[in-house]
Short mmCIF file of C-alpha atoms and ligand atoms in Angstrom, two decimals:
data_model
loop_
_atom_site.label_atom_id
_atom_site.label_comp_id
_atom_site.label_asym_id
_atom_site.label_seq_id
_atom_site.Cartn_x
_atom_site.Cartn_y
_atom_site.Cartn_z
CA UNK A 1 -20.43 12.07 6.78
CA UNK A 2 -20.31 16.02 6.86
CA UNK A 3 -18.90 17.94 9.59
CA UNK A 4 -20.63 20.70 11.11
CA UNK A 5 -19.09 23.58 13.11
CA UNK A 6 -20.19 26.51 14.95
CA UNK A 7 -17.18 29.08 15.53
CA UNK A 8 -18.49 31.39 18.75
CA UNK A 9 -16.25 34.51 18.67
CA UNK A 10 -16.93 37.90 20.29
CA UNK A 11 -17.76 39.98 17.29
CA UNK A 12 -19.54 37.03 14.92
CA UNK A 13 -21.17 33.44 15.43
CA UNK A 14 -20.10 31.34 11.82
CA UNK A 15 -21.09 28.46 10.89
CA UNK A 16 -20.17 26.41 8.30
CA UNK A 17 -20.34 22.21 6.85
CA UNK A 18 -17.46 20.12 5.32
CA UNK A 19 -17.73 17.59 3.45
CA UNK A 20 -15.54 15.42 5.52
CA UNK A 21 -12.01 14.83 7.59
CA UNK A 22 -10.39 13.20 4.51
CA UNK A 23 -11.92 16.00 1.90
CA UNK A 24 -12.87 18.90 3.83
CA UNK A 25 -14.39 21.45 0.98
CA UNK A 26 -16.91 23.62 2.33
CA UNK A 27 -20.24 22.96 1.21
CA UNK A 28 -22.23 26.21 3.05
CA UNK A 29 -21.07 28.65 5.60
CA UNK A 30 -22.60 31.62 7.02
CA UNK A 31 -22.48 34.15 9.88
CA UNK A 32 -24.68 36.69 12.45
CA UNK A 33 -23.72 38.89 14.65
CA UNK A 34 -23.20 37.82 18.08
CA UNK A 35 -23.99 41.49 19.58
CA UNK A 36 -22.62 39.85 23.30
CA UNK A 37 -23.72 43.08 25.19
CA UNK A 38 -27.37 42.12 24.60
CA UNK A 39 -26.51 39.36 26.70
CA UNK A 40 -26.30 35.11 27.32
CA UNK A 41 -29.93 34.30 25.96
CA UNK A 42 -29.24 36.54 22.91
CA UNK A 43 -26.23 34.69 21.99
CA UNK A 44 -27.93 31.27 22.26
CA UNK A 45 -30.16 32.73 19.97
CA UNK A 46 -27.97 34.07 17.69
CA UNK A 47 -26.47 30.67 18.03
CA UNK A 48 -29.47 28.96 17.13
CA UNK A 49 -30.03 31.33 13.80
CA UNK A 50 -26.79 30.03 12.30
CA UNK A 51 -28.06 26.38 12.79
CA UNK A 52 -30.88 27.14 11.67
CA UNK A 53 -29.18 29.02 7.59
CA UNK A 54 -27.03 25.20 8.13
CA UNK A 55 -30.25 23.17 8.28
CA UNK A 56 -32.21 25.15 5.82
CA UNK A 57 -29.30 24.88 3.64
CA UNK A 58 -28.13 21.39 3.55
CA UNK A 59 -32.15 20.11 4.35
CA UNK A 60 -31.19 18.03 7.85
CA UNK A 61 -29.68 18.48 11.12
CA UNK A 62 -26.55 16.24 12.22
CA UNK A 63 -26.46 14.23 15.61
CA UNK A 64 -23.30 16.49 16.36
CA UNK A 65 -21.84 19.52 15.91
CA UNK A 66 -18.57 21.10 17.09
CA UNK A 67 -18.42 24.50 18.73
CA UNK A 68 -15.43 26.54 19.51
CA UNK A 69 -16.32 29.03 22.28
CA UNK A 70 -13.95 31.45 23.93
CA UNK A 71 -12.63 30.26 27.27
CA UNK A 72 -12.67 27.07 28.63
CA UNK A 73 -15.72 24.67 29.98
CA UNK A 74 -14.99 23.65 33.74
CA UNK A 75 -15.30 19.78 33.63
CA UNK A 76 -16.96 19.39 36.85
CA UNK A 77 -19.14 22.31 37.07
CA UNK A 78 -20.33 21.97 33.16
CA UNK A 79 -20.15 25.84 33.44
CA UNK A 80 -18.09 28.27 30.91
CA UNK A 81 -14.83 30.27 32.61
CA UNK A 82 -12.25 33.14 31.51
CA UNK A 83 -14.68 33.55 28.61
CA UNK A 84 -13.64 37.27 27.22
CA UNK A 85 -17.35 37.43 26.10
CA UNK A 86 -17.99 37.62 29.95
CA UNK A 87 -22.18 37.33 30.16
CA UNK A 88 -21.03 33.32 29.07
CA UNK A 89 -18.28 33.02 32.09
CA UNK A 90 -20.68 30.92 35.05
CA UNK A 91 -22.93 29.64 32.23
CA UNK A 92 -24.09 26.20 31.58
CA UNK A 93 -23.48 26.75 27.75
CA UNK A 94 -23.06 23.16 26.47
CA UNK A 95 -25.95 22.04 28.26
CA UNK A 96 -28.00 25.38 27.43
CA UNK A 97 -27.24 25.14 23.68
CA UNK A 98 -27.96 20.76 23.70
CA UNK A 99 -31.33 21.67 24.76
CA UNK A 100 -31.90 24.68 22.75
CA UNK A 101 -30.69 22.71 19.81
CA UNK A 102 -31.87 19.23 20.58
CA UNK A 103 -28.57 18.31 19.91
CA UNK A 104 -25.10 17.08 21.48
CA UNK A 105 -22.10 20.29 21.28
CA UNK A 106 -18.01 20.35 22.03
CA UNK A 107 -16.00 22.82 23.02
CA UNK A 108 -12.52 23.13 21.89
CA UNK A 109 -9.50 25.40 20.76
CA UNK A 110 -10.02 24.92 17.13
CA UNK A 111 -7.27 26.93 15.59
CA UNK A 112 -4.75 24.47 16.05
CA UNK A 113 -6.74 21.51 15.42
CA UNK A 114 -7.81 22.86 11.90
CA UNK A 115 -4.45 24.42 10.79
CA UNK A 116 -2.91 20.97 12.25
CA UNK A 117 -5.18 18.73 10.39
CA UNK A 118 -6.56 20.65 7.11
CA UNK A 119 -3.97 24.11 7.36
CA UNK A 120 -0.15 24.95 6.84
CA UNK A 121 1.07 21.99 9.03
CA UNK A 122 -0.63 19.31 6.63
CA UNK A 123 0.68 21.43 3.61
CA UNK A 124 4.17 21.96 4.87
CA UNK A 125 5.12 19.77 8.05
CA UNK A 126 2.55 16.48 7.22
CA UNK A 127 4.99 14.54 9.73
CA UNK A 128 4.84 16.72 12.52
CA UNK A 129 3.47 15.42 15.80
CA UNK A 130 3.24 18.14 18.32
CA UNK A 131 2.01 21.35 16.99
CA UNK A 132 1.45 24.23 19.81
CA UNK A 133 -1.50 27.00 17.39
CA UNK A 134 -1.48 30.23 19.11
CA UNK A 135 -3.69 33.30 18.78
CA UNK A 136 -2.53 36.75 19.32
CA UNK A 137 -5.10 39.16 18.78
CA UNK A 138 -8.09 41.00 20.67
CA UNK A 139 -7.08 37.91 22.79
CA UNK A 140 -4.45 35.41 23.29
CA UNK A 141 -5.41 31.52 23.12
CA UNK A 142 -3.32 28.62 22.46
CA UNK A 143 -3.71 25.00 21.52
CA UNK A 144 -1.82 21.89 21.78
CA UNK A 145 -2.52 18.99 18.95
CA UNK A 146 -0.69 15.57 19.19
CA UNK A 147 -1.07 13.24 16.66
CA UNK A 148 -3.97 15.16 15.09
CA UNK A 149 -5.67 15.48 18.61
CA UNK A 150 -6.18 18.23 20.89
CA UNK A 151 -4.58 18.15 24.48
CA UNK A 152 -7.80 19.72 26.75
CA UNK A 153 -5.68 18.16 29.89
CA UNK A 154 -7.29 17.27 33.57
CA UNK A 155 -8.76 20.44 34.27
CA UNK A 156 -9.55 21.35 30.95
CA UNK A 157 -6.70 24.15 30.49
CA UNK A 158 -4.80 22.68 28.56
CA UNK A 159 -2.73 24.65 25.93
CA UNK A 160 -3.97 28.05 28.06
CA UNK A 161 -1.25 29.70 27.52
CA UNK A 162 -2.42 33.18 27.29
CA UNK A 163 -3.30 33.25 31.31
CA UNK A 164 0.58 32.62 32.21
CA UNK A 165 2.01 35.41 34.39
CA UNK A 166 5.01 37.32 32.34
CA UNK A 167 4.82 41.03 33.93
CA UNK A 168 3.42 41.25 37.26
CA UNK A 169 4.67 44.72 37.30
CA UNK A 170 2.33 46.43 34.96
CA UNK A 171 -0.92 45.78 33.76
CA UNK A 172 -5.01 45.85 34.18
CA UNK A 173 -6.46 42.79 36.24
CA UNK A 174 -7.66 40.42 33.62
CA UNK A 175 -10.83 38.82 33.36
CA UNK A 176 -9.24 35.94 34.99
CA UNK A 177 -8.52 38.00 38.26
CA UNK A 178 -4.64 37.87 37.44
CA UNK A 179 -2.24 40.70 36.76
CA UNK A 180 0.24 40.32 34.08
CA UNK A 181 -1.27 37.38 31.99
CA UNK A 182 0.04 36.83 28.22
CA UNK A 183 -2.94 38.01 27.12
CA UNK A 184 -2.56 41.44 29.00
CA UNK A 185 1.02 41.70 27.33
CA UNK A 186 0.82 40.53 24.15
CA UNK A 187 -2.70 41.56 23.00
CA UNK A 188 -3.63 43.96 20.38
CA UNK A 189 -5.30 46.12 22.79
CA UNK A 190 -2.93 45.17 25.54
CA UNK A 191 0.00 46.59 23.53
CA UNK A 192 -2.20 49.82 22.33
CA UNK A 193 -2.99 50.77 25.97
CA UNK A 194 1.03 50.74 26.66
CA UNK A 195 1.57 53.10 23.81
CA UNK A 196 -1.11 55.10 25.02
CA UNK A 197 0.15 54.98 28.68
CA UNK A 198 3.22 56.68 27.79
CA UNK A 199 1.70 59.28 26.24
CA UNK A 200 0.70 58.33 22.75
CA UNK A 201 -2.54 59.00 20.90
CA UNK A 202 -4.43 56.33 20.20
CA UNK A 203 -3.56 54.16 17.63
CA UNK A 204 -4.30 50.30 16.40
CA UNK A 205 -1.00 48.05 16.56
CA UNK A 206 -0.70 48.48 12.82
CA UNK A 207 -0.22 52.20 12.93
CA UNK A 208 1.98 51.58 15.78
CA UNK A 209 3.98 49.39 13.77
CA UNK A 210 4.16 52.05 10.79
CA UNK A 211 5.35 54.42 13.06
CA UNK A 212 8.56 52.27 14.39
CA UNK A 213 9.43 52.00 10.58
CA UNK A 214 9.28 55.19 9.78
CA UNK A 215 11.71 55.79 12.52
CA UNK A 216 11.06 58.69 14.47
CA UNK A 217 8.04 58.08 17.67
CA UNK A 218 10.18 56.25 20.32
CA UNK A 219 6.98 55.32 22.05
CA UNK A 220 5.90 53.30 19.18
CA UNK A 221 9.47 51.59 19.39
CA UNK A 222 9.63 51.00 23.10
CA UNK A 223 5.82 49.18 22.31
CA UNK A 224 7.30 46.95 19.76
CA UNK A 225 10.15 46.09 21.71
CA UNK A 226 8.30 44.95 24.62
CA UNK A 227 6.32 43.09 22.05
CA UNK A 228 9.29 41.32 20.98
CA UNK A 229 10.69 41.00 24.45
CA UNK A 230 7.41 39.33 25.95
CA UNK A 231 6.63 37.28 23.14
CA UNK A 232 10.69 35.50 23.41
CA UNK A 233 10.01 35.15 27.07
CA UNK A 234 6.18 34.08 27.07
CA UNK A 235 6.84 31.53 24.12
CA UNK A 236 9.61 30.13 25.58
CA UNK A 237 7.63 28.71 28.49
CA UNK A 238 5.66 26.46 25.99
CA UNK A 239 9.36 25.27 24.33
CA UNK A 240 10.38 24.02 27.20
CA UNK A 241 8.15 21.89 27.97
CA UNK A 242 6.40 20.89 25.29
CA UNK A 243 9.27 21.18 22.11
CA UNK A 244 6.86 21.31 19.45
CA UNK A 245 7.71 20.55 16.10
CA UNK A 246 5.93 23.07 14.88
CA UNK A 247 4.65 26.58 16.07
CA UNK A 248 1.51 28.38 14.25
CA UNK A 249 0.84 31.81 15.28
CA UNK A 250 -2.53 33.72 13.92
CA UNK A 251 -4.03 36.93 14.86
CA UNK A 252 -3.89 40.86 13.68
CA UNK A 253 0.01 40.84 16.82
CA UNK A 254 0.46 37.33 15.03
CA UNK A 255 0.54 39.16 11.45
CA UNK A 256 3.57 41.43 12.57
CA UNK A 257 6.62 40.74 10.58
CA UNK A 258 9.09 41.15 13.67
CA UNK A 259 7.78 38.30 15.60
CA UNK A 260 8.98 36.06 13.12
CA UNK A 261 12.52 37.86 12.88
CA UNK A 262 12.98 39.76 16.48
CA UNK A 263 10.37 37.80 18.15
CA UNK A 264 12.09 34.62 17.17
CA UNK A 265 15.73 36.05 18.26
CA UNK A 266 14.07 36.67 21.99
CA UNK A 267 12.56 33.37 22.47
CA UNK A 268 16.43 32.01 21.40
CA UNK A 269 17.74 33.89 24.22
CA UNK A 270 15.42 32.19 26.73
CA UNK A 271 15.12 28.24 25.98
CA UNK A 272 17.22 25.39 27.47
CA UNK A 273 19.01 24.92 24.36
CA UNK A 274 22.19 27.40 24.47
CA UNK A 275 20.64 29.57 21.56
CA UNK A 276 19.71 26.99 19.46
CA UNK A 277 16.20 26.87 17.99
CA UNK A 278 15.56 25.47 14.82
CA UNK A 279 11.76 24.63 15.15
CA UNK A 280 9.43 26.47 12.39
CA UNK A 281 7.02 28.98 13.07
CA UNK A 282 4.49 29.54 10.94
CA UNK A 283 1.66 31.76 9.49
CA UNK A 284 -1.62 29.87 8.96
CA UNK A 285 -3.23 29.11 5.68
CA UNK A 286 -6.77 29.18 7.01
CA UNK A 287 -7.34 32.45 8.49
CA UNK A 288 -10.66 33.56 9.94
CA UNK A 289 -12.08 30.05 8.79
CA UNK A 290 -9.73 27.49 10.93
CA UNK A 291 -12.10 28.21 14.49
CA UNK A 292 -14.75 27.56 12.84
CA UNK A 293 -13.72 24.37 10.72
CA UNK A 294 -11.52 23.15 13.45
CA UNK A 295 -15.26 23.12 15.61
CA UNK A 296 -15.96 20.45 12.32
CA UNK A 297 -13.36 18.60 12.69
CA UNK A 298 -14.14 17.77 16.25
ZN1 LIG B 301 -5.62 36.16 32.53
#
């Protein structure tokens, strides 16, 4: 049977259709636009437009789909929360989009589902259990996968790791009403507003990151080292109580050399393990694609 999955992300709605679990090529993808400040309906709609390339491409319509939306989907309520795309947070989305659609939808954190089941942890750890996928980006998400199944927990938060408190002391509110949440850290824009705070011009992470190698804007540095710091201290957290066997980190923050080197160093310093920590972290091999495939796989 093919898999379809919707990938619902702030800047584009993709689509695409797998063959199947066991041979997942991709047999069609596409994307729109999801232009979120024209609002809720417009998104359904854009939703609805990439169903629509799938069906008109492949000639039928599936009984299910998978959907990876930002935030989470209150169980009880049925309504989206700490969506980043905010017009969705108090929205009925699942139920919205089953009627829109005529058809049944799940929400999930897909990154680590498909880099756990089709990406680098089936290429290069196939006997790893616990796998903890984590995002750091325009955002910060994370996801848990046990034996090839997400963890969504009782309230549905599970794996929400980018809403734990790390600095109290400095920050915007986020979205979630907290101060000092990963995601307010260790976010691309996050991490550009603290270089800007101290007096820096504005600049993305990457140019930040040029400028602490070229060795001579100690406000870059102090950014990057707070970086580091933060991610040792956030990540550490997750280590200790869940020990996964293996860590995947995505995302434009993800792609910085130093978290694997530094960043790795600072999370030593804070686990139960007197220094030791042996477990691989990892870059993953499906990029942009694994929301949208890991949406399939559901
Ligand atoms: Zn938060």
């Amino acid at each position: 049977m093919n898999l379809w999955g919707i990938d619902l992300g702030g800047t584009k709605v993709e689509g695409a259709v797998l063959h199947s679990a066991s041979s997942p090529e991709v047999l069609f993808r596409d994307r729109v636009p999801t232009e979120s400040q024209q609002g809720y309906h417009h998104i359904l709609d854009q939703i609805a437009s990439v169903v629509g390339k799938m069906e008109a491409a492949r000639g039928y319509r599936p009984a299910k789909i998978g959907i990876a939306t930002p935030g989470i989907r209150d169980p009880k309520l049925g309504t989206m929360r700490n969506c980043n795309t905010i017009c969705l947070n108090g929205m009925p989305l699942k139920d919205d989009l089953e009627k829109r659609l005529s058809m049944k939808a799940n929400d999930a954190n897909c990154f680590a589902l498909a880099e756990a089941n089709m990406g680098i942890v089936k290429e290069k750890f196939p006997h790893a259990r616990v796998v903890f996928g984590v995002i750091l980006g325009t955002g910060v998400g994370g996801g848990v996968v046990v034996d090839g199944k997400v963890i969504n927990g009782f309230h549905g938060i599970g794996g929400e790791w980018g809403h734990n408190i790390i600095d109290a002391t400095y920050g915007e509110r986020c979205y979630c009403g907290k101060i000092g949440c990963v995601e307010k850290v260790l976010a691309g824009p996050a991490l550009e507003r603290y270089y800007q705070e101290m007096g820096g011009e504005k600049r993305t992470m990457r140019e930040i990151y040029e400028r602490v190698k070229s060795g001579d804007d100690d406000r870059a540095s102090k950014t990057i080292e707070r970086m580091v710091h933060f991610f040792g201290l956030g990540l550490s957290v997750v280590v200790n109580i869940l020990d996964p066997d293996v860590i995947v980190i995505g995302g434009g923050v993800g792609n910085i050399d130093l978290i694997y080197t530094e960043g790795r160093k600072s999370l030593q310093r804070y686990i139960f393990n007197d220094g030791v920590f042996d477990t691989p972290m990892v870059r993953p091999k499906l990029g942009d694609s694994a929301g949208v495939f890991g949406a399939a796989l559901l």
